[in-house]
mmCIF file of C-alpha atoms in Angstrom:
data_model
loop_
_atom_site.group_PDB
_atom_site.id
_atom_site.type_symbol
_atom_site.label_atom_id
_atom_site.label_comp_id
_atom_site.label_asym_id
_atom_site.label_seq_id
_atom_site.Cartn_x
_atom_site.Cartn_y
_atom_site.Cartn_z
ATOM 1 C CA MET J 1 -3.606 -47.686 -17.196
ATOM 2 C CA GLU J 2 -4.282 -45.326 -20.070
ATOM 3 C CA PRO J 3 -2.031 -42.281 -20.490
ATOM 4 C CA THR J 4 -3.633 -38.990 -19.616
ATOM 5 C CA THR J 5 -3.430 -35.955 -21.824
ATOM 6 C CA GLU J 6 -2.447 -32.737 -20.104
ATOM 7 C CA GLN J 7 -4.950 -29.941 -20.530
ATOM 8 C CA ASP J 8 -3.663 -26.688 -21.955
ATOM 9 C CA ASN J 9 -4.672 -24.093 -19.355
ATOM 10 C CA TYR J 10 -3.509 -21.159 -21.475
ATOM 11 C CA GLN J 11 -6.891 -19.415 -21.467
ATOM 12 C CA VAL J 12 -7.313 -19.964 -17.722
ATOM 13 C CA VAL J 13 -3.952 -18.258 -17.124
ATOM 14 C CA VAL J 14 -4.793 -15.391 -19.498
ATOM 15 C CA ASN J 15 -8.163 -14.887 -17.790
ATOM 16 C CA GLN J 16 -6.619 -14.908 -14.318
ATOM 17 C CA PHE J 17 -3.940 -12.425 -15.362
ATOM 18 C CA GLN J 18 -6.601 -10.161 -16.888
ATOM 19 C CA ALA J 19 -8.722 -10.365 -13.723
ATOM 20 C CA LYS J 20 -5.698 -9.046 -11.830
ATOM 21 C CA GLY J 21 -5.052 -6.218 -14.293
ATOM 22 C CA VAL J 22 -2.310 -7.875 -16.328
ATOM 23 C CA ALA J 23 -2.863 -7.876 -20.092
ATOM 24 C CA LEU J 24 -0.589 -9.928 -22.302
ATOM 25 C CA SER J 25 0.176 -6.758 -24.235
ATOM 26 C CA THR J 26 1.736 -5.202 -21.109
ATOM 27 C CA ILE J 27 4.012 -8.223 -20.713
ATOM 28 C CA ALA J 28 4.846 -8.004 -24.422
ATOM 29 C CA GLU J 29 5.860 -4.350 -23.952
ATOM 30 C CA LEU J 30 8.513 -5.492 -21.463
ATOM 31 C CA VAL J 31 9.755 -8.101 -23.930
ATOM 32 C CA TYR J 32 9.874 -5.631 -26.798
ATOM 33 C CA ASP J 33 11.664 -3.003 -24.707
ATOM 34 C CA GLY J 34 14.164 -5.594 -23.525
ATOM 35 C CA GLN J 35 15.022 -6.981 -26.960
ATOM 36 C CA LYS J 36 14.556 -4.187 -29.520
ATOM 37 C CA GLU J 37 18.138 -2.971 -29.015
ATOM 38 C CA PHE J 38 19.522 -6.424 -29.825
ATOM 39 C CA ILE J 39 17.024 -7.413 -32.519
ATOM 40 C CA PRO J 40 16.144 -4.256 -34.459
ATOM 41 C CA THR J 41 13.781 -6.147 -36.790
ATOM 42 C CA MET J 42 11.632 -7.359 -33.914
ATOM 43 C CA THR J 43 8.098 -5.997 -33.718
ATOM 44 C CA PRO J 44 5.659 -5.676 -30.814
ATOM 45 C CA THR J 45 3.708 -8.501 -32.475
ATOM 46 C CA ASP J 46 6.790 -10.735 -32.288
ATOM 47 C CA ALA J 47 7.041 -9.957 -28.585
ATOM 48 C CA LEU J 48 3.380 -10.793 -27.998
ATOM 49 C CA ASP J 49 3.700 -14.039 -29.958
ATOM 50 C CA SER J 50 6.634 -15.033 -27.774
ATOM 51 C CA VAL J 51 4.663 -14.300 -24.583
ATOM 52 C CA LYS J 52 1.800 -16.444 -25.852
ATOM 53 C CA HIS J 53 4.207 -19.259 -26.727
ATOM 54 C CA VAL J 54 5.669 -19.197 -23.212
ATOM 55 C CA LEU J 55 2.201 -19.267 -21.662
ATOM 56 C CA HIS J 56 1.316 -22.442 -23.564
ATOM 57 C CA LYS J 57 3.989 -24.406 -21.653
ATOM 58 C CA THR J 58 2.546 -26.650 -18.933
ATOM 59 C CA GLU J 59 5.358 -25.850 -16.489
ATOM 60 C CA VAL J 60 4.680 -22.149 -16.910
ATOM 61 C CA GLN J 61 0.937 -22.567 -16.469
ATOM 62 C CA ASP J 62 1.407 -24.639 -13.311
ATOM 63 C CA ALA J 63 3.757 -22.089 -11.737
ATOM 64 C CA ILE J 64 1.417 -19.202 -12.550
ATOM 65 C CA LEU J 65 -1.725 -20.956 -11.341
ATOM 66 C CA THR J 66 -0.005 -21.965 -8.095
ATOM 67 C CA GLY J 67 1.428 -18.509 -7.429
ATOM 68 C CA LEU J 68 -1.820 -16.724 -8.182
ATOM 69 C CA ALA J 69 -3.694 -19.124 -5.916
ATOM 70 C CA LEU J 70 -1.264 -18.387 -3.076
ATOM 71 C CA ASP J 71 -1.714 -14.634 -3.585
ATOM 72 C CA ASP J 72 -5.500 -15.133 -3.496
ATOM 73 C CA LEU J 73 -5.357 -17.305 -0.364
ATOM 74 C CA ALA J 74 -3.179 -14.726 1.372
ATOM 75 C CA GLU J 75 -5.549 -11.962 0.281
ATOM 76 C CA ALA J 76 -8.451 -13.951 1.781
ATOM 77 C CA LYS J 77 -6.374 -14.523 4.950
ATOM 78 C CA VAL J 78 -6.821 -18.286 4.821
ATOM 79 C CA LEU J 79 -3.172 -19.375 4.777
ATOM 80 C CA PRO J 80 -1.858 -20.624 8.126
ATOM 81 C CA GLU J 81 0.460 -18.469 10.213
ATOM 82 C CA PRO J 82 3.291 -17.588 10.034
ATOM 83 C CA LEU J 83 3.043 -18.128 6.268
ATOM 84 C CA LEU J 84 0.086 -15.761 5.965
ATOM 85 C CA SER J 85 1.956 -12.841 7.488
ATOM 86 C CA ARG J 86 5.097 -13.485 5.447
ATOM 87 C CA VAL J 87 3.236 -13.691 2.135
ATOM 88 C CA ARG J 88 0.978 -10.717 2.900
ATOM 89 C CA ALA J 89 4.018 -8.598 3.800
ATOM 90 C CA ASP J 90 6.128 -9.908 0.892
ATOM 91 C CA SER J 91 8.901 -10.175 3.478
ATOM 92 C CA LEU J 92 12.398 -9.455 2.193
ATOM 93 C CA THR J 93 13.607 -12.865 3.377
ATOM 94 C CA TYR J 94 10.664 -14.730 1.821
ATOM 95 C CA GLY J 95 12.133 -16.154 -1.374
ATOM 96 C CA THR J 96 9.550 -18.721 -2.369
ATOM 97 C CA ASP J 97 8.034 -16.268 -4.855
ATOM 98 C CA GLU J 98 11.399 -16.108 -6.637
ATOM 99 C CA ASN J 99 11.799 -19.884 -6.343
ATOM 100 C CA MET J 100 8.433 -20.329 -8.069
ATOM 101 C CA VAL J 101 9.783 -18.646 -11.196
ATOM 102 C CA MET J 102 12.491 -21.306 -11.541
ATOM 103 C CA ALA J 103 9.938 -23.569 -13.210
ATOM 104 C CA ILE J 104 9.410 -20.915 -15.863
ATOM 105 C CA LEU J 105 13.008 -19.813 -16.330
ATOM 106 C CA GLY J 106 14.324 -23.367 -16.392
ATOM 107 C CA VAL J 107 12.502 -23.973 -19.671
ATOM 108 C CA TYR J 108 14.371 -21.140 -21.409
ATOM 109 C CA GLY J 109 17.920 -21.337 -20.071
ATOM 110 C CA THR J 110 20.439 -18.972 -18.548
ATOM 111 C CA ILE J 111 19.488 -15.967 -20.670
ATOM 112 C CA SER J 112 16.102 -15.991 -18.985
ATOM 113 C CA TRP J 113 17.800 -15.870 -15.555
ATOM 114 C CA THR J 114 19.744 -12.762 -16.494
ATOM 115 C CA ASN J 115 16.625 -11.151 -17.927
ATOM 116 C CA PHE J 116 14.626 -11.992 -14.799
ATOM 117 C CA GLY J 117 17.310 -10.577 -12.495
ATOM 118 C CA TYR J 118 17.168 -7.283 -14.350
ATOM 119 C CA LEU J 119 13.364 -7.130 -14.386
ATOM 120 C CA ASP J 120 13.105 -8.106 -10.713
ATOM 121 C CA ARG J 121 15.616 -5.428 -9.692
ATOM 122 C CA VAL J 122 14.386 -2.573 -11.913
ATOM 123 C CA LYS J 123 10.658 -3.486 -11.840
ATOM 124 C CA PRO J 124 9.653 -1.713 -15.059
ATOM 125 C CA GLY J 125 6.073 -1.272 -16.233
ATOM 126 C CA ILE J 126 3.440 -3.651 -14.929
ATOM 127 C CA ILE J 127 5.961 -5.379 -12.634
ATOM 128 C CA GLY J 128 6.512 -2.179 -10.674
ATOM 129 C CA GLU J 129 2.799 -1.390 -10.700
ATOM 130 C CA LEU J 130 1.998 -4.770 -9.153
ATOM 131 C CA ASN J 131 4.804 -4.490 -6.622
ATOM 132 C CA ASN J 132 3.904 -0.923 -5.631
ATOM 133 C CA ALA J 133 0.192 -1.703 -5.345
ATOM 134 C CA GLN J 134 0.925 -4.241 -2.614
ATOM 135 C CA LYS J 135 3.390 -1.974 -0.827
ATOM 136 C CA ASN J 136 0.779 0.814 -0.855
ATOM 137 C CA GLY J 137 -1.855 -1.333 0.847
ATOM 138 C CA GLY J 138 -3.419 -2.885 -2.244
ATOM 139 C CA ARG J 139 -4.131 -6.539 -2.876
ATOM 140 C CA VAL J 140 -1.540 -9.235 -2.181
ATOM 141 C CA ASN J 141 0.792 -9.463 -5.203
ATOM 142 C CA THR J 142 3.691 -11.360 -3.674
ATOM 143 C CA PHE J 143 3.778 -13.943 -6.459
ATOM 144 C CA ILE J 144 2.213 -12.231 -9.469
ATOM 145 C CA ASP J 145 4.899 -9.565 -9.914
ATOM 146 C CA ASP J 146 7.635 -12.209 -10.069
ATOM 147 C CA LEU J 147 5.575 -14.475 -12.311
ATOM 148 C CA VAL J 148 4.942 -11.660 -14.787
ATOM 149 C CA ALA J 149 8.667 -10.835 -14.762
ATOM 150 C CA ALA J 150 9.484 -14.501 -15.363
ATOM 151 C CA VAL J 151 7.117 -14.736 -18.325
ATOM 152 C CA ALA J 152 8.672 -11.621 -19.850
ATOM 153 C CA ALA J 153 12.195 -12.899 -19.162
ATOM 154 C CA ALA J 154 11.395 -16.273 -20.713
ATOM 155 C CA ALA J 155 9.782 -14.669 -23.764
ATOM 156 C CA GLU J 156 12.891 -12.500 -24.216
ATOM 157 C CA ALA J 157 15.144 -15.555 -23.951
ATOM 158 C CA ARG J 158 12.994 -17.435 -26.436
ATOM 159 C CA ILE J 159 13.422 -14.591 -28.934
ATOM 160 C CA ALA J 160 17.162 -14.385 -28.286
ATOM 161 C CA HIS J 161 17.542 -18.105 -28.967
ATOM 162 C CA GLU J 162 15.779 -17.907 -32.343
#
């Protein structure tokens, strides 16, 4: 059996994020805001480069593609019950969206966990916009808000480790 080469789905992830209103620059803003106090020489370009680096990781791509697909399936109301209702409501006791980010954070270590906890609690920028859109009757964003926070948290950790 010949070994298979994994496809880099970076552009697929970027396109899907953009289709849902998430530009890489908005994720980079979170990274820059989170790290500029600790790394005064960091630039917004450094933050964006780190986001792009994170999004080239297969584990990250798989988590994002899976989470976005689940949001889309819930939006289309084609998930089975009771899962459909729990995902559509982003129930407080539904933690699979947070579990999904483990694949992303695990690549970048404990700093990324701390960063994610802060971003998930405070919900700055695009994270809060995504979360509030669902709570105000918009599209299902149960997974995407946590995935965006995880990418930002991982990109921050990557910068901190350099």
